[in-house]
JSON list of C-alpha atoms and ligand atoms in Angstrom, two decimals:
[
{"chain": "A", "resi": 1, "resn": "UNK", "atom": "CA", "xyz": [4.28, 3.36, -4.35]},
{"chain": "A", "resi": 2, "resn": "UNK", "atom": "CA", "xyz": [4.86, 0.36, -2.30]},
{"chain": "A", "resi": 3, "resn": "UNK", "atom": "CA", "xyz": [7.78, -0.05, 0.25]},
{"chain": "A", "resi": 4, "resn": "UNK", "atom": "CA", "xyz": [8.86, -2.94, 2.32]},
{"chain": "A", "resi": 5, "resn": "UNK", "atom": "CA", "xyz": [9.14, -2.16, 6.32]},
{"chain": "A", "resi": 6, "resn": "UNK", "atom": "CA", "xyz": [10.22, -4.67, 9.07]},
{"chain": "A", "resi": 7, "resn": "UNK", "atom": "CA", "xyz": [8.31, -3.79, 12.86]},
{"chain": "A", "resi": 8, "resn": "UNK", "atom": "CA", "xyz": [5.61, -3.43, 14.39]},
{"chain": "A", "resi": 9, "resn": "UNK", "atom": "CA", "xyz": [2.24, -2.61, 12.33]},
{"chain": "A", "resi": 10, "resn": "UNK", "atom": "CA", "xyz": [0.73, -1.27, 15.53]},
{"chain": "A", "resi": 11, "resn": "UNK", "atom": "CA", "xyz": [4.06, 1.31, 15.66]},
{"chain": "A", "resi": 12, "resn": "UNK", "atom": "CA", "xyz": [3.68, 2.87, 12.51]},
{"chain": "A", "resi": 13, "resn": "UNK", "atom": "CA", "xyz": [1.51, 6.20, 11.29]},
{"chain": "A", "resi": 14, "resn": "UNK", "atom": "CA", "xyz": [0.05, 5.92, 8.57]},
{"chain": "A", "resi": 15, "resn": "UNK", "atom": "CA", "xyz": [-3.54, 6.82, 7.78]},
{"chain": "A", "resi": 16, "resn": "UNK", "atom": "CA", "xyz": [-4.88, 3.26, 8.40]},
{"chain": "A", "resi": 17, "resn": "UNK", "atom": "CA", "xyz": [-2.76, -0.06, 9.14]},
{"chain": "A", "resi": 18, "resn": "UNK", "atom": "CA", "xyz": [-5.42, -3.15, 7.53]},
{"chain": "A", "resi": 19, "resn": "UNK", "atom": "CA", "xyz": [-5.85, -6.20, 10.80]},
{"chain": "A", "resi": 20, "resn": "UNK", "atom": "CA", "xyz": [-5.81, -9.48, 9.50]},
{"chain": "A", "resi": 21, "resn": "UNK", "atom": "CA", "xyz": [-8.62, -10.91, 11.73]},
{"chain": "A", "resi": 22, "resn": "UNK", "atom": "CA", "xyz": [-10.86, -13.77, 11.50]},
{"chain": "A", "resi": 23, "resn": "UNK", "atom": "CA", "xyz": [-15.04, -13.80, 10.52]},
{"chain": "A", "resi": 24, "resn": "UNK", "atom": "CA", "xyz": [-16.13, -12.99, 14.12]},
{"chain": "A", "resi": 25, "resn": "UNK", "atom": "CA", "xyz": [-13.95, -9.86, 14.18]},
{"chain": "A", "resi": 26, "resn": "UNK", "atom": "CA", "xyz": [-14.24, -10.48, 17.98]},
{"chain": "A", "resi": 27, "resn": "UNK", "atom": "CA", "xyz": [-10.02, -10.77, 18.68]},
{"chain": "A", "resi": 28, "resn": "UNK", "atom": "CA", "xyz": [-7.74, -13.15, 18.20]},
{"chain": "A", "resi": 29, "resn": "UNK", "atom": "CA", "xyz": [-3.54, -14.11, 17.83]},
{"chain": "A", "resi": 30, "resn": "UNK", "atom": "CA", "xyz": [-1.34, -12.75, 15.63]},
{"chain": "A", "resi": 31, "resn": "UNK", "atom": "CA", "xyz": [-1.19, -9.41, 14.85]},
{"chain": "A", "resi": 32, "resn": "UNK", "atom": "CA", "xyz": [-4.89, -9.00, 15.31]},
{"chain": "A", "resi": 33, "resn": "UNK", "atom": "CA", "xyz": [-3.96, -9.48, 19.48]},
{"chain": "A", "resi": 34, "resn": "UNK", "atom": "CA", "xyz": [-1.12, -7.31, 18.39]},
{"chain": "A", "resi": 35, "resn": "UNK", "atom": "CA", "xyz": [-3.48, -4.23, 17.56]},
{"chain": "A", "resi": 36, "resn": "UNK", "atom": "CA", "xyz": [-6.61, -4.98, 19.72]},
{"chain": "A", "resi": 37, "resn": "UNK", "atom": "CA", "xyz": [-3.95, -5.03, 22.84]},
{"chain": "A", "resi": 38, "resn": "UNK", "atom": "CA", "xyz": [-2.27, -1.55, 20.91]},
{"chain": "A", "resi": 39, "resn": "UNK", "atom": "CA", "xyz": [-5.87, 0.14, 20.39]},
{"chain": "A", "resi": 40, "resn": "UNK", "atom": "CA", "xyz": [-7.34, -0.80, 23.63]},
{"chain": "A", "resi": 41, "resn": "UNK", "atom": "CA", "xyz": [-10.86, -2.26, 24.17]},
{"chain": "A", "resi": 42, "resn": "UNK", "atom": "CA", "xyz": [-13.06, 0.49, 22.55]},
{"chain": "A", "resi": 43, "resn": "UNK", "atom": "CA", "xyz": [-11.80, -1.34, 19.28]},
{"chain": "A", "resi": 44, "resn": "UNK", "atom": "CA", "xyz": [-13.40, -4.27, 20.09]},
{"chain": "A", "resi": 45, "resn": "UNK", "atom": "CA", "xyz": [-16.36, -2.48, 21.34]},
{"chain": "A", "resi": 46, "resn": "UNK", "atom": "CA", "xyz": [-16.87, -0.99, 18.01]},
{"chain": "A", "resi": 47, "resn": "UNK", "atom": "CA", "xyz": [-16.09, -4.50, 15.81]},
{"chain": "A", "resi": 48, "resn": "UNK", "atom": "CA", "xyz": [-19.04, -6.08, 18.21]},
{"chain": "A", "resi": 49, "resn": "UNK", "atom": "CA", "xyz": [-21.15, -3.35, 16.86]},
{"chain": "A", "resi": 50, "resn": "UNK", "atom": "CA", "xyz": [-19.61, -4.76, 12.72]},
{"chain": "A", "resi": 51, "resn": "UNK", "atom": "CA", "xyz": [-21.09, -7.96, 13.68]},
{"chain": "A", "resi": 52, "resn": "UNK", "atom": "CA", "xyz": [-18.44, -9.89, 11.64]},
{"chain": "A", "resi": 53, "resn": "UNK", "atom": "CA", "xyz": [-15.93, -9.57, 8.24]},
{"chain": "A", "resi": 54, "resn": "UNK", "atom": "CA", "xyz": [-16.81, -12.84, 5.56]},
{"chain": "A", "resi": 55, "resn": "UNK", "atom": "CA", "xyz": [-14.05, -13.96, 4.47]},
{"chain": "A", "resi": 56, "resn": "UNK", "atom": "CA", "xyz": [-12.12, -11.85, 1.53]},
{"chain": "A", "resi": 57, "resn": "UNK", "atom": "CA", "xyz": [-14.54, -8.66, 2.78]},
{"chain": "A", "resi": 58, "resn": "UNK", "atom": "CA", "xyz": [-13.28, -5.91, 5.32]},
{"chain": "A", "resi": 59, "resn": "UNK", "atom": "CA", "xyz": [-14.38, -3.34, 7.44]},
{"chain": "A", "resi": 60, "resn": "UNK", "atom": "CA", "xyz": [-13.36, -0.18, 8.91]},
{"chain": "A", "resi": 61, "resn": "UNK", "atom": "CA", "xyz": [-13.79, 1.11, 12.56]},
{"chain": "A", "resi": 62, "resn": "UNK", "atom": "CA", "xyz": [-11.02, 3.42, 14.55]},
{"chain": "A", "resi": 63, "resn": "UNK", "atom": "CA", "xyz": [-8.12, 3.12, 15.78]},
{"chain": "A", "resi": 64, "resn": "UNK", "atom": "CA", "xyz": [-8.66, 4.50, 19.10]},
{"chain": "A", "resi": 65, "resn": "UNK", "atom": "CA", "xyz": [-4.84, 4.25, 21.02]},
{"chain": "A", "resi": 66, "resn": "UNK", "atom": "CA", "xyz": [-3.24, 3.59, 17.96]},
{"chain": "A", "resi": 67, "resn": "UNK", "atom": "CA", "xyz": [-0.71, 6.01, 16.19]},
{"chain": "A", "resi": 68, "resn": "UNK", "atom": "CA", "xyz": [-3.67, 5.00, 12.92]},
{"chain": "A", "resi": 69, "resn": "UNK", "atom": "CA", "xyz": [-6.72, 6.86, 12.32]},
{"chain": "A", "resi": 70, "resn": "UNK", "atom": "CA", "xyz": [-7.72, 3.90, 10.95]},
{"chain": "A", "resi": 71, "resn": "UNK", "atom": "CA", "xyz": [-8.18, 0.09, 11.22]},
{"chain": "A", "resi": 72, "resn": "UNK", "atom": "CA", "xyz": [-9.13, -1.94, 8.15]},
{"chain": "A", "resi": 73, "resn": "UNK", "atom": "CA", "xyz": [-10.44, -5.48, 9.32]},
{"chain": "A", "resi": 74, "resn": "UNK", "atom": "CA", "xyz": [-9.34, -8.28, 6.49]},
{"chain": "A", "resi": 75, "resn": "UNK", "atom": "CA", "xyz": [-10.69, -12.06, 6.61]},
{"chain": "A", "resi": 76, "resn": "UNK", "atom": "CA", "xyz": [-7.92, -13.76, 4.53]},
{"chain": "A", "resi": 77, "resn": "UNK", "atom": "CA", "xyz": [-8.71, -17.12, 3.60]},
{"chain": "A", "resi": 78, "resn": "UNK", "atom": "CA", "xyz": [-7.17, -20.36, 5.38]},
{"chain": "A", "resi": 79, "resn": "UNK", "atom": "CA", "xyz": [-4.93, -22.24, 3.47]},
{"chain": "A", "resi": 80, "resn": "UNK", "atom": "CA", "xyz": [-6.18, -25.72, 2.23]},
{"chain": "A", "resi": 81, "resn": "UNK", "atom": "CA", "xyz": [-3.92, -26.62, -0.39]},
{"chain": "A", "resi": 82, "resn": "UNK", "atom": "CA", "xyz": [-3.89, -23.99, -2.35]},
{"chain": "A", "resi": 83, "resn": "UNK", "atom": "CA", "xyz": [-7.06, -25.92, -4.92]},
{"chain": "A", "resi": 84, "resn": "UNK", "atom": "CA", "xyz": [-10.41, -23.98, -2.43]},
{"chain": "A", "resi": 85, "resn": "UNK", "atom": "CA", "xyz": [-10.02, -20.37, -4.08]},
{"chain": "A", "resi": 86, "resn": "UNK", "atom": "CA", "xyz": [-7.51, -19.40, -1.20]},
{"chain": "A", "resi": 87, "resn": "UNK", "atom": "CA", "xyz": [-5.43, -17.35, -4.46]},
{"chain": "A", "resi": 88, "resn": "UNK", "atom": "CA", "xyz": [-8.68, -15.26, -5.49]},
{"chain": "A", "resi": 89, "resn": "UNK", "atom": "CA", "xyz": [-10.00, -15.15, -1.37]},
{"chain": "A", "resi": 90, "resn": "UNK", "atom": "CA", "xyz": [-6.18, -13.57, -0.56]},
{"chain": "A", "resi": 91, "resn": "UNK", "atom": "CA", "xyz": [-6.13, -10.94, -3.10]},
{"chain": "A", "resi": 92, "resn": "UNK", "atom": "CA", "xyz": [-9.46, -9.57, -2.71]},
{"chain": "A", "resi": 93, "resn": "UNK", "atom": "CA", "xyz": [-9.00, -9.29, 0.95]},
{"chain": "A", "resi": 94, "resn": "UNK", "atom": "CA", "xyz": [-6.25, -7.06, -0.62]},
{"chain": "A", "resi": 95, "resn": "UNK", "atom": "CA", "xyz": [-8.67, -5.26, -3.39]},
{"chain": "A", "resi": 96, "resn": "UNK", "atom": "CA", "xyz": [-11.46, -5.13, -0.70]},
{"chain": "A", "resi": 97, "resn": "UNK", "atom": "CA", "xyz": [-9.06, -3.46, 1.92]},
{"chain": "A", "resi": 98, "resn": "UNK", "atom": "CA", "xyz": [-7.90, -0.71, -0.94]},
{"chain": "A", "resi": 99, "resn": "UNK", "atom": "CA", "xyz": [-11.15, 0.39, -2.06]},
{"chain": "A", "resi": 100, "resn": "UNK", "atom": "CA", "xyz": [-12.93, 0.95, 1.70]},
{"chain": "A", "resi": 101, "resn": "UNK", "atom": "CA", "xyz": [-9.50, 2.64, 2.12]},
{"chain": "A", "resi": 102, "resn": "UNK", "atom": "CA", "xyz": [-9.75, 4.98, -0.61]},
{"chain": "A", "resi": 103, "resn": "UNK", "atom": "CA", "xyz": [-13.55, 5.49, 0.25]},
{"chain": "A", "resi": 104, "resn": "UNK", "atom": "CA", "xyz": [-12.54, 6.65, 3.67]},
{"chain": "A", "resi": 105, "resn": "UNK", "atom": "CA", "xyz": [-9.75, 9.65, 1.97]},
{"chain": "A", "resi": 106, "resn": "UNK", "atom": "CA", "xyz": [-7.07, 7.42, 2.96]},
{"chain": "A", "resi": 107, "resn": "UNK", "atom": "CA", "xyz": [-3.67, 8.07, 1.43]},
{"chain": "A", "resi": 108, "resn": "UNK", "atom": "CA", "xyz": [-1.06, 5.84, 3.72]},
{"chain": "A", "resi": 109, "resn": "UNK", "atom": "CA", "xyz": [-2.15, 2.68, 3.96]},
{"chain": "A", "resi": 110, "resn": "UNK", "atom": "CA", "xyz": [-0.34, -0.59, 6.20]},
{"chain": "A", "resi": 111, "resn": "UNK", "atom": "CA", "xyz": [-0.98, -4.39, 5.62]},
{"chain": "A", "resi": 112, "resn": "UNK", "atom": "CA", "xyz": [0.76, -7.69, 7.48]},
{"chain": "A", "resi": 113, "resn": "UNK", "atom": "CA", "xyz": [1.52, -10.45, 5.35]},
{"chain": "A", "resi": 114, "resn": "UNK", "atom": "CA", "xyz": [-2.75, -11.78, 5.76]},
{"chain": "A", "resi": 115, "resn": "UNK", "atom": "CA", "xyz": [-3.19, -15.49, 6.36]},
{"chain": "A", "resi": 116, "resn": "UNK", "atom": "CA", "xyz": [0.76, -16.19, 5.88]},
{"chain": "A", "resi": 117, "resn": "UNK", "atom": "CA", "xyz": [0.96, -16.46, 10.24]},
{"chain": "A", "resi": 118, "resn": "UNK", "atom": "CA", "xyz": [-1.80, -19.09, 11.73]},
{"chain": "A", "resi": 119, "resn": "UNK", "atom": "CA", "xyz": [-3.71, -19.38, 8.34]},
{"chain": "A", "resi": 120, "resn": "UNK", "atom": "CA", "xyz": [-0.71, -20.93, 6.83]},
{"chain": "A", "resi": 121, "resn": "UNK", "atom": "CA", "xyz": [-0.82, -19.49, 3.30]},
{"chain": "A", "resi": 122, "resn": "UNK", "atom": "CA", "xyz": [2.64, -19.78, 1.35]},
{"chain": "A", "resi": 123, "resn": "UNK", "atom": "CA", "xyz": [4.12, -16.59, 2.59]},
{"chain": "A", "resi": 124, "resn": "UNK", "atom": "CA", "xyz": [6.48, -15.96, -1.17]},
{"chain": "A", "resi": 125, "resn": "UNK", "atom": "CA", "xyz": [2.61, -17.09, -3.04]},
{"chain": "A", "resi": 126, "resn": "UNK", "atom": "CA", "xyz": [1.01, -14.21, -0.56]},
{"chain": "A", "resi": 127, "resn": "UNK", "atom": "CA", "xyz": [3.50, -11.95, -0.85]},
{"chain": "A", "resi": 128, "resn": "UNK", "atom": "CA", "xyz": [3.29, -12.00, -5.32]},
{"chain": "A", "resi": 129, "resn": "UNK", "atom": "CA", "xyz": [-1.01, -11.79, -4.90]},
{"chain": "A", "resi": 130, "resn": "UNK", "atom": "CA", "xyz": [-0.51, -9.04, -2.16]},
{"chain": "A", "resi": 131, "resn": "UNK", "atom": "CA", "xyz": [2.16, -7.24, -4.78]},
{"chain": "A", "resi": 132, "resn": "UNK", "atom": "CA", "xyz": [0.16, -7.68, -7.78]},
{"chain": "A", "resi": 133, "resn": "UNK", "atom": "CA", "xyz": [-3.24, -6.76, -6.71]},
{"chain": "A", "resi": 134, "resn": "UNK", "atom": "CA", "xyz": [-1.83, -3.73, -4.73]},
{"chain": "A", "resi": 135, "resn": "UNK", "atom": "CA", "xyz": [0.01, -2.92, -8.49]},
{"chain": "A", "resi": 136, "resn": "UNK", "atom": "CA", "xyz": [-3.58, -2.67, -9.87]},
{"chain": "A", "resi": 137, "resn": "UNK", "atom": "CA", "xyz": [-5.57, -1.07, -7.37]},
{"chain": "A", "resi": 138, "resn": "UNK", "atom": "CA", "xyz": [-3.52, 0.88, -4.93]},
{"chain": "A", "resi": 139, "resn": "UNK", "atom": "CA", "xyz": [-2.89, 3.56, -7.83]},
{"chain": "A", "resi": 140, "resn": "UNK", "atom": "CA", "xyz": [-2.09, 7.16, -5.45]},
{"chain": "A", "resi": 141, "resn": "UNK", "atom": "CA", "xyz": [-2.25, 4.93, -2.49]},
{"chain": "A", "resi": 142, "resn": "UNK", "atom": "CA", "xyz": [1.21, 5.00, -0.36]},
{"chain": "A", "resi": 143, "resn": "UNK", "atom": "CA", "xyz": [1.62, 1.23, 0.81]},
{"chain": "A", "resi": 144, "resn": "UNK", "atom": "CA", "xyz": [3.70, -0.43, 3.08]},
{"chain": "A", "resi": 145, "resn": "UNK", "atom": "CA", "xyz": [4.12, -4.09, 3.66]},
{"chain": "A", "resi": 146, "resn": "UNK", "atom": "CA", "xyz": [5.20, -5.16, 6.80]},
{"chain": "A", "resi": 147, "resn": "UNK", "atom": "CA", "xyz": [7.00, -8.27, 7.43]},
{"chain": "A", "resi": 148, "resn": "UNK", "atom": "CA", "xyz": [7.15, -9.40, 10.90]},
{"chain": "A", "resi": 149, "resn": "UNK", "atom": "CA", "xyz": [10.26, -11.83, 10.10]},
{"chain": "A", "resi": 150, "resn": "UNK", "atom": "CA", "xyz": [13.65, -11.20, 7.80]},
{"chain": "A", "resi": 151, "resn": "UNK", "atom": "CA", "xyz": [12.99, -13.88, 5.96]},
{"chain": "A", "resi": 152, "resn": "UNK", "atom": "CA", "xyz": [8.90, -12.45, 5.80]},
{"chain": "A", "resi": 153, "resn": "UNK", "atom": "CA", "xyz": [10.50, -9.24, 3.84]},
{"chain": "A", "resi": 154, "resn": "UNK", "atom": "CA", "xyz": [12.51, -11.48, 1.90]},
{"chain": "A", "resi": 155, "resn": "UNK", "atom": "CA", "xyz": [9.62, -12.45, -0.39]},
{"chain": "A", "resi": 156, "resn": "UNK", "atom": "CA", "xyz": [8.17, -9.30, -0.57]},
{"chain": "A", "resi": 157, "resn": "UNK", "atom": "CA", "xyz": [10.96, -7.99, -1.44]},
{"chain": "A", "resi": 158, "resn": "UNK", "atom": "CA", "xyz": [11.45, -11.00, -4.56]},
{"chain": "A", "resi": 159, "resn": "UNK", "atom": "CA", "xyz": [8.04, -10.29, -5.16]},
{"chain": "A", "resi": 160, "resn": "UNK", "atom": "CA", "xyz": [8.74, -6.95, -5.88]},
{"chain": "A", "resi": 161, "resn": "UNK", "atom": "CA", "xyz": [10.93, -7.27, -7.88]},
{"chain": "B", "resi": 201, "resn": "ADP", "atom": "P1", "xyz": [-3.15, -14.76, 10.10]},
{"chain": "B", "resi": 201, "resn": "ADP", "atom": "O1", "xyz": [-4.89, -15.50, 11.11]},
{"chain": "B", "resi": 201, "resn": "ADP", "atom": "O2", "xyz": [-4.19, -14.21, 8.95]},
{"chain": "B", "resi": 201, "resn": "ADP", "atom": "O3", "xyz": [-2.37, -15.96, 9.04]},
{"chain": "B", "resi": 201, "resn": "ADP", "atom": "P2", "xyz": [-1.81, -14.06, 11.93]},
{"chain": "B", "resi": 201, "resn": "ADP", "atom": "O4", "xyz": [-1.75, -12.51, 12.77]},
{"chain": "B", "resi": 201, "resn": "ADP", "atom": "O5", "xyz": [-1.41, -15.44, 12.32]},
{"chain": "B", "resi": 201, "resn": "ADP", "atom": "O6", "xyz": [-3.06, -13.59, 10.54]},
{"chain": "B", "resi": 201, "resn": "ADP", "atom": "O7", "xyz": [-0.37, -13.93, 11.11]},
{"chain": "B", "resi": 201, "resn": "ADP", "atom": "C1", "xyz": [-0.20, -12.70, 9.48]},
{"chain": "B", "resi": 201, "resn": "ADP", "atom": "C2", "xyz": [0.92, -12.11, 9.49]},
{"chain": "B", "resi": 201, "resn": "ADP", "atom": "O8", "xyz": [1.39, -11.01, 10.70]},
{"chain": "B", "resi": 201, "resn": "ADP", "atom": "C3", "xyz": [2.37, -13.11, 10.01]},
{"chain": "B", "resi": 201, "resn": "ADP", "atom": "O9", "xyz": [3.53, -12.84, 9.23]},
{"chain": "B", "resi": 201, "resn": "ADP", "atom": "C4", "xyz": [2.74, -12.62, 11.35]},
{"chain": "B", "resi": 201, "resn": "ADP", "atom": "O10", "xyz": [3.76, -12.63, 11.15]},
{"chain": "B", "resi": 201, "resn": "ADP", "atom": "C5", "xyz": [2.51, -11.16, 10.79]},
{"chain": "B", "resi": 201, "resn": "ADP", "atom": "N1", "xyz": [2.66, -10.33, 12.32]},
{"chain": "B", "resi": 201, "resn": "ADP", "atom": "C6", "xyz": [2.53, -10.81, 13.48]},
{"chain": "B", "resi": 201, "resn": "ADP", "atom": "N2", "xyz": [2.67, -9.72, 14.90]},
{"chain": "B", "resi": 201, "resn": "ADP", "atom": "C7", "xyz": [2.25, -9.36, 14.03]},
{"chain": "B", "resi": 201, "resn": "ADP", "atom": "C8", "xyz": [2.74, -7.62, 13.67]},
{"chain": "B", "resi": 201, "resn": "ADP", "atom": "N3", "xyz": [2.72, -6.66, 15.53]},
{"chain": "B", "resi": 201, "resn": "ADP", "atom": "N4", "xyz": [2.83, -6.43, 13.31]},
{"chain": "B", "resi": 201, "resn": "ADP", "atom": "C9", "xyz": [3.19, -6.86, 12.01]},
{"chain": "B", "resi": 201, "resn": "ADP", "atom": "N5", "xyz": [2.92, -7.93, 11.37]},
{"chain": "B", "resi": 201, "resn": "ADP", "atom": "C10", "xyz": [2.39, -9.01, 12.76]}
]
């Protein structure tokens, strides 16, 4: 089951929210900054102990001050024109997040539009990859795709068909 929701991912009461992190896992701007701000400094402490995450992979932590029990940190690709393996890396970020969720007994999970902010991935193309990957690897999970603005919501609705 996949739904689209417009708003701030840090407010969602789900088992896990996904963070569009960078390889250092030490926090950043955009949704990463919002998640760390809402979770509090203990999240950064746990991330520090993990010691980073390569692009396309995912790592799980507690949710601390968030309503969500877990944060799944994944690193999407920086858009470099589309011929540097960006599509596969983005799919891999979604796939590895879903696998990790399952391993940890997560039933409900929310994703931001990974890579479509600072990392510059075209949002319509990213929405199609998100939906395709979740349809294949998200079976039996309740998935919320979070749009932070109306344009993002429209791309996600279009991708869902
Ligand atoms: P990336 O570096 O992967 O591009 P960004 O955080 O810059 O990550 O952007 C990813 C997406 O998250 C963008 O579509 C942005 O609008 C959205 N976003 C930013 N803040 C929030 C938030 N609090 N909740 C949900 N989505 C958010």
